[in-house]
XYZ file of C-alpha atoms in Angstrom:
443
model
C 15.569 -46.418 9.245
C 12.890 -44.143 7.874
C 11.653 -44.421 4.313
C 8.463 -44.343 2.328
C 7.629 -46.853 -0.353
C 7.392 -45.119 -3.706
C 8.471 -41.701 -2.419
C 12.142 -41.327 -1.727
C 13.743 -38.191 -0.338
C 14.544 -35.444 -2.822
C 17.704 -34.466 -0.978
C 20.099 -35.450 1.779
C 19.097 -33.596 4.937
C 21.820 -34.835 7.254
C 19.194 -36.721 9.213
C 19.483 -40.504 9.466
C 16.511 -40.925 7.123
C 14.495 -38.473 9.153
C 16.024 -38.720 12.625
C 19.397 -38.992 14.247
C 20.671 -42.533 14.804
C 20.742 -43.490 18.490
C 24.052 -42.790 20.187
C 25.849 -45.961 21.182
C 27.834 -45.807 24.364
C 31.514 -46.684 24.065
C 32.098 -46.615 27.758
C 30.939 -48.871 30.532
C 27.950 -46.930 31.799
C 24.374 -47.242 30.630
C 21.543 -45.137 31.960
C 18.087 -46.340 32.903
C 14.831 -44.723 33.897
C 15.726 -45.385 37.498
C 19.123 -43.760 37.167
C 21.062 -46.990 37.631
C 24.086 -48.059 35.623
C 25.746 -51.217 34.412
C 29.313 -52.032 35.295
C 30.310 -53.128 31.790
C 29.519 -52.530 28.143
C 27.444 -55.746 28.176
C 24.816 -54.260 30.512
C 22.211 -54.066 27.742
C 22.679 -57.746 26.836
C 22.498 -58.743 30.497
C 19.218 -56.835 30.805
C 17.776 -58.685 27.822
C 18.908 -61.994 29.340
C 17.115 -61.194 32.601
C 14.014 -60.119 30.660
C 14.069 -63.440 28.814
C 14.253 -65.317 32.123
C 11.368 -63.255 33.518
C 9.345 -63.986 30.396
C 9.839 -67.723 30.847
C 9.088 -67.702 34.593
C 6.234 -65.198 34.875
C 2.764 -66.643 34.294
C 0.782 -63.408 33.823
C -0.203 -62.864 30.153
C -0.202 -59.080 30.548
C 3.190 -59.200 32.252
C 4.527 -61.479 29.531
C 3.295 -59.080 26.884
C 5.009 -56.111 28.549
C 8.228 -58.085 28.934
C 8.121 -59.235 25.309
C 7.534 -55.667 24.154
C 10.514 -54.559 26.178
C 12.673 -57.350 24.769
C 11.648 -56.439 21.232
C 12.375 -52.768 21.900
C 15.777 -53.626 23.332
C 16.740 -55.795 20.381
C 15.568 -53.323 17.755
C 16.610 -50.208 19.673
C 13.134 -48.714 19.540
C 10.491 -47.652 22.059
C 7.396 -49.780 22.706
C 4.072 -48.937 21.083
C 2.068 -46.759 20.928
C 4.115 -44.096 19.126
C 2.811 -40.546 19.451
C 4.145 -37.052 18.893
C 2.259 -34.067 20.295
C 2.424 -30.316 19.725
C 0.315 -28.419 22.254
C -0.179 -24.911 20.877
C -2.056 -21.921 22.168
C -5.118 -22.658 20.038
C -4.784 -26.206 18.687
C -3.259 -29.486 19.804
C -1.678 -31.404 16.937
C -1.154 -35.141 17.425
C 0.534 -37.657 15.126
C 0.093 -41.401 15.669
C 2.035 -44.194 13.951
C -0.218 -47.159 13.228
C 1.842 -50.338 12.695
C 0.573 -52.409 9.774
C 3.074 -55.274 10.089
C 1.825 -56.741 13.385
C 2.467 -60.472 13.467
C -0.116 -63.018 14.600
C 1.950 -63.611 17.732
C 2.126 -59.892 18.510
C -1.616 -59.500 17.985
C -2.373 -62.435 20.271
C -0.159 -61.093 23.056
C -1.070 -57.431 22.658
C -2.679 -55.966 25.762
C -6.292 -54.917 25.357
C -5.850 -51.219 26.059
C -3.193 -50.958 23.323
C -5.616 -52.581 20.867
C -8.354 -50.268 22.098
C -6.262 -47.140 21.527
C -5.273 -48.197 18.019
C -8.846 -49.088 17.054
C -10.268 -45.882 18.532
C -7.803 -43.627 16.720
C -7.854 -45.356 13.324
C -11.526 -46.295 12.994
C -12.841 -42.789 13.700
C -12.434 -39.537 11.821
C -13.963 -37.438 14.590
C -13.496 -37.629 18.351
C -16.208 -36.026 20.418
C -17.402 -32.651 19.164
C -14.066 -31.059 18.318
C -11.414 -33.717 17.617
C -10.648 -34.320 13.926
C -8.439 -36.811 12.091
C -7.241 -35.239 8.862
C -7.639 -38.347 6.728
C -6.492 -36.561 3.569
C -3.073 -35.951 5.181
C -2.411 -39.575 6.208
C 1.062 -40.773 5.174
C 0.877 -44.388 4.040
C 3.418 -47.200 3.821
C 6.075 -45.548 5.953
C 8.900 -47.537 7.494
C 9.918 -46.046 10.815
C 12.368 -47.704 13.164
C 12.045 -50.946 11.220
C 8.245 -51.049 11.470
C 5.885 -50.488 8.543
C 2.702 -48.509 8.979
C 0.686 -45.352 8.428
C 1.067 -41.962 10.062
C -2.190 -40.323 11.196
C -2.735 -36.608 11.827
C -5.194 -35.529 14.519
C -6.103 -32.105 15.905
C -8.371 -30.709 18.582
C -8.732 -27.357 20.396
C -6.320 -26.780 23.247
C -9.266 -25.895 25.465
C -10.278 -29.582 25.215
C -6.942 -30.771 26.623
C -8.384 -31.898 29.946
C -10.860 -34.159 28.157
C -7.954 -35.669 26.221
C -6.042 -36.313 29.443
C -9.131 -37.933 30.978
C -9.421 -40.193 27.946
C -5.813 -41.259 28.458
C -6.633 -42.054 32.070
C -9.796 -43.974 31.163
C -7.878 -46.075 28.623
C -5.196 -46.771 31.242
C -2.531 -45.256 29.042
C 0.046 -45.138 31.832
C 0.129 -48.955 32.029
C 1.762 -49.107 28.587
C 5.033 -47.680 29.936
C 5.362 -45.461 26.898
C 6.903 -41.998 26.711
C 4.775 -39.052 25.649
C 6.970 -36.649 23.698
C 5.383 -33.215 23.581
C 6.362 -29.812 22.316
C 4.753 -26.375 22.283
C 3.938 -24.137 25.228
C 1.228 -26.507 26.423
C 3.832 -29.178 27.169
C 4.822 -26.961 30.076
C 1.368 -25.612 30.891
C -0.281 -29.042 31.130
C 2.642 -31.074 32.463
C 1.263 -31.230 36.000
C -2.219 -32.134 34.728
C -0.836 -35.107 32.803
C 0.992 -36.232 35.935
C -1.822 -35.844 38.451
C -4.834 -36.738 36.289
C -3.447 -39.621 34.225
C -0.156 -40.633 35.891
C 1.683 -39.711 32.685
C 5.056 -38.039 32.354
C 5.764 -35.729 29.416
C 9.139 -35.443 27.760
C 9.160 -31.741 26.902
C 10.896 -30.734 23.682
C 11.822 -27.412 22.116
C 9.124 -26.433 19.648
C 11.380 -24.800 17.058
C 13.773 -27.772 16.993
C 10.793 -30.077 16.474
C 9.322 -27.794 13.812
C 12.463 -27.882 11.665
C 13.181 -31.604 12.111
C 9.559 -32.489 11.390
C 9.447 -30.323 8.275
C 12.661 -31.813 6.860
C 11.468 -35.345 7.531
C 8.017 -34.987 5.953
C 9.484 -33.229 2.938
C 12.090 -36.010 2.574
C 9.526 -38.843 2.489
C 7.089 -36.933 0.300
C 3.304 -37.000 0.361
C 2.305 -40.504 -0.759
C 4.310 -40.281 -3.956
C 3.814 -36.542 -4.473
C 5.961 -33.578 -3.368
C 5.117 -32.088 0.022
C 6.102 -28.575 -1.011
C 4.312 -26.324 -3.513
C 4.216 -22.759 -4.807
C 1.937 -20.596 -6.929
C 2.939 -19.904 -10.496
C 1.984 -16.442 -11.802
C 0.823 -15.246 -8.344
C 0.369 -11.686 -9.625
C -2.071 -12.826 -12.313
C -5.342 -14.069 -10.745
C -6.518 -15.562 -14.029
C -3.396 -17.676 -14.568
C -2.311 -18.292 -10.959
C -1.813 -22.052 -10.497
C -0.573 -24.349 -7.739
C 2.616 -26.182 -8.705
C 4.784 -28.807 -6.920
C 8.204 -27.736 -5.674
C 11.082 -29.952 -4.566
C 13.042 -28.486 -1.662
C 16.367 -29.603 -3.109
C 19.162 -27.945 -1.124
C 16.645 -26.094 1.075
C 19.108 -23.896 2.931
C 19.089 -21.096 3.670
C 15.371 -20.573 4.059
C 13.208 -18.161 5.983
C 10.657 -20.228 7.899
C 7.485 -18.363 8.872
C 5.443 -20.347 11.391
C 1.927 -18.927 11.670
C 0.024 -20.298 14.633
C -1.736 -18.313 17.340
C 1.146 -15.874 16.936
C 4.011 -15.840 14.446
C 7.671 -16.832 14.695
C 10.135 -16.154 11.876
C 13.295 -18.250 11.675
C 16.362 -17.987 9.475
C 17.388 -21.607 8.903
C 20.906 -22.259 7.589
C 21.057 -26.033 8.170
C 19.079 -28.706 9.996
C 20.560 -27.667 13.347
C 21.731 -24.122 12.663
C 18.983 -21.550 12.857
C 18.013 -18.375 14.667
C 14.714 -16.757 15.512
C 14.807 -13.463 13.652
C 11.609 -11.963 15.003
C 7.890 -12.583 15.344
C 4.570 -10.859 15.782
C 1.667 -11.302 18.162
C -0.736 -10.744 15.262
C -1.342 -14.270 13.989
C -4.046 -16.864 13.576
C -5.292 -16.349 17.122
C -5.722 -12.644 16.385
C -7.715 -13.364 13.239
C -10.081 -15.762 14.984
C -10.406 -13.607 18.107
C -11.283 -10.487 16.128
C -13.699 -12.398 13.909
C -15.475 -13.756 16.968
C -15.845 -10.213 18.294
C -16.849 -8.590 15.000
C -19.066 -11.264 13.468
C -20.192 -13.556 16.272
C -18.632 -16.638 14.641
C -17.438 -19.490 16.846
C -14.853 -21.462 14.872
C -11.898 -20.952 12.521
C -13.775 -22.771 9.762
C -16.778 -20.488 10.168
C -14.569 -17.385 10.127
C -12.849 -18.487 6.906
C -16.159 -19.342 5.269
C -17.429 -15.855 6.001
C -14.180 -14.272 4.792
C -14.398 -16.153 1.491
C -17.767 -14.512 0.801
C -16.823 -10.999 1.899
C -15.314 -7.944 0.204
C -12.585 -6.333 2.285
C -12.492 -3.196 0.131
C -15.769 -2.142 1.757
C -13.888 -1.994 5.056
C -10.305 -1.051 4.109
C -9.303 2.305 2.641
C -7.315 1.752 -0.570
C -4.639 3.853 -2.275
C -7.169 4.865 -4.954
C -9.552 6.081 -2.230
C -6.874 8.613 -1.316
C -5.137 9.336 -4.657
C -7.977 8.614 -7.021
C -5.800 5.971 -8.679
C -2.268 4.582 -8.479
C 0.540 6.306 -6.584
C 2.835 5.957 -9.560
C 5.975 7.522 -8.122
C 6.426 4.652 -5.671
C 4.725 1.953 -7.685
C 1.736 1.676 -5.390
C -1.298 0.280 -7.192
C -4.638 1.873 -6.528
C -5.963 -1.476 -5.302
C -3.347 -1.695 -2.533
C -4.596 -1.264 1.036
C -3.571 2.124 2.392
C -5.385 1.865 5.730
C -6.797 -1.360 7.126
C -10.339 -0.750 8.412
C -9.918 2.867 7.276
C -13.495 3.118 5.981
C -14.836 2.283 9.428
C -14.352 5.901 10.480
C -17.463 6.652 8.440
C -20.834 5.865 10.021
C -22.338 5.521 6.564
C -19.763 2.855 5.683
C -20.227 1.094 9.020
C -23.955 0.843 8.416
C -23.536 -0.668 4.952
C -20.976 -3.424 5.523
C -21.680 -7.097 6.173
C -20.160 -9.515 8.671
C -18.570 -11.271 5.722
C -16.844 -8.017 4.713
C -15.476 -7.641 8.244
C -14.169 -11.203 8.268
C -12.447 -10.704 4.892
C -10.865 -7.423 5.968
C -9.615 -9.026 9.174
C -8.060 -11.892 7.240
C -6.396 -9.545 4.749
C -5.107 -7.288 7.524
C -3.441 -10.142 9.437
C -2.063 -11.740 6.267
C -0.660 -8.482 4.873
C 1.082 -7.750 8.159
C 2.703 -11.200 8.241
C 3.757 -10.904 4.603
C 5.261 -7.448 5.124
C 7.335 -8.570 8.113
C 8.443 -11.753 6.343
C 9.579 -9.822 3.279
C 11.614 -7.374 5.342
C 13.233 -10.269 7.230
C 14.084 -12.073 3.993
C 15.710 -8.939 2.550
C 17.611 -8.271 5.771
C 18.862 -11.872 6.030
C 19.564 -12.046 2.266
C 17.370 -15.154 1.885
C 15.307 -15.636 -1.267
C 13.241 -18.660 -0.225
C 10.390 -18.032 2.235
C 8.523 -21.080 3.573
C 5.158 -20.480 5.254
C 3.775 -23.113 7.654
C 1.274 -23.282 10.510
C -2.396 -24.054 11.010
C -3.428 -20.509 10.083
C -2.937 -21.690 6.472
C -5.187 -24.739 6.840
C -8.080 -24.516 4.322
C -7.034 -20.878 3.890
C -6.454 -20.363 0.173
C -7.117 -16.637 0.479
C -4.060 -16.117 2.672
C -1.743 -18.504 0.814
C -2.414 -16.775 -2.516
C -2.168 -13.337 -0.925
C 1.216 -14.208 0.629
C 2.450 -15.617 -2.680
C 1.350 -12.453 -4.473
C 2.905 -10.128 -1.880
C 6.278 -11.919 -1.909
C 6.420 -11.886 -5.709
C 5.105 -8.362 -6.320
C 6.995 -6.397 -3.700
C 10.285 -8.202 -4.372
C 9.866 -7.853 -8.164
C 10.062 -11.625 -8.492
C 13.148 -12.082 -6.290
C 11.375 -13.834 -3.400
C 9.500 -17.119 -3.744
C 6.778 -18.050 -1.263
C 6.618 -21.792 -0.582
C 3.954 -23.779 1.251
C 3.625 -27.318 2.626
C 0.694 -29.724 2.560
C 0.948 -30.712 6.251
C 0.966 -27.036 7.314
C 0.681 -27.188 11.099
C 1.779 -30.731 11.966
C 5.563 -30.476 11.719
C 6.112 -29.833 15.426
C 4.253 -33.002 16.370
C 6.176 -34.999 13.739
C 9.407 -33.667 15.200
C 8.288 -34.807 18.652
C 7.606 -38.295 17.255
C 11.087 -38.390 15.721
C 12.548 -37.585 19.128
C 10.645 -40.541 20.568
C 12.140 -42.824 17.917
C 15.641 -41.727 18.914
C 15.040 -43.162 22.384
C 15.402 -46.713 23.656
C 13.142 -48.386 26.174
C 15.239 -48.451 29.357
C 12.364 -49.150 31.745
């Protein structure tokens, strides 16, 4: 049961309103966290009956609250709060948190303090420490997920701050909530032992590409607070008339999905659960930031993009007109096209005259052009006309989005359409949250 008030899905994705309905057992066995089983199909009802007896007989308020949460989860076939999804990438950690807005007076009275503390901390702040950010402008409001109404929050912080995040979970006694942390991305494997030893938390590790696709389809289906999630650029080859326009991903398949994070993965997606990884490149967002740090002394992605926006890459790159004196007409190469990235840097005179901003711009253009070139070749090879670009490399990065739109349109003579999504890099974490909502609380 996943819907959004005022923003219905623009297509049927095959998902049960965003996630697969829980599988109901037809046999006599039921699994539990401890590996036990029931001897009949009524094992779940028996468990609820025993929980009810425990609730009546146990005098501890905290214990009663945990038991009531478990009873509620069992009845509604949903996990206990809090609900998180996490994507631990090579550069950034992306976290989504569902904030319930339909908490009853009874639930609020019985809610354990650390659960209240977590909700208040996450929703009343827009920054966490020096590097954690809640992207307030991306918040999805009035969602109904698993029968509960609330808002979905989007939070990010550098992966290098992961240990501080784990310590926070320990300090807030997160393990006492008996919740499951669903995590995807390479860091789900890298930091698994740290979660276990530092905070007594177990991660449910999920495939990052599965989560990416499921999360993308779900967010696109609910829309962006009454507006389409997907957009494209009209007239991308005409800078004066280029304009952002909404796009409904009706019948989205097949699509080429280009995920630009620290590196790049390119997927050919034929249905919600039929896809293949076509190829990728190590030259991605991590390359851009790493080179900018070396060349300009900047420290953050935001700083690198700010410098790039002010720079002129043609002072660094050698263009077709620098070689031919104009266009290379035989092959339709415009004189303004880059012939050699950083080609002018062979000249000491040029090196002495450029700015750090020029270097940042040239680096951004180099990485973006390479991604666009590979994506176009993959689209032609797979015979797919719709290319969807996602990933945090595109966050606040209008230079690259417009450049990708232009490259797809120009080099394909209008046959390929570049599409973009408002929630860029958060789809993996949304997919992890959807996996959590497919689970039942068997503890």
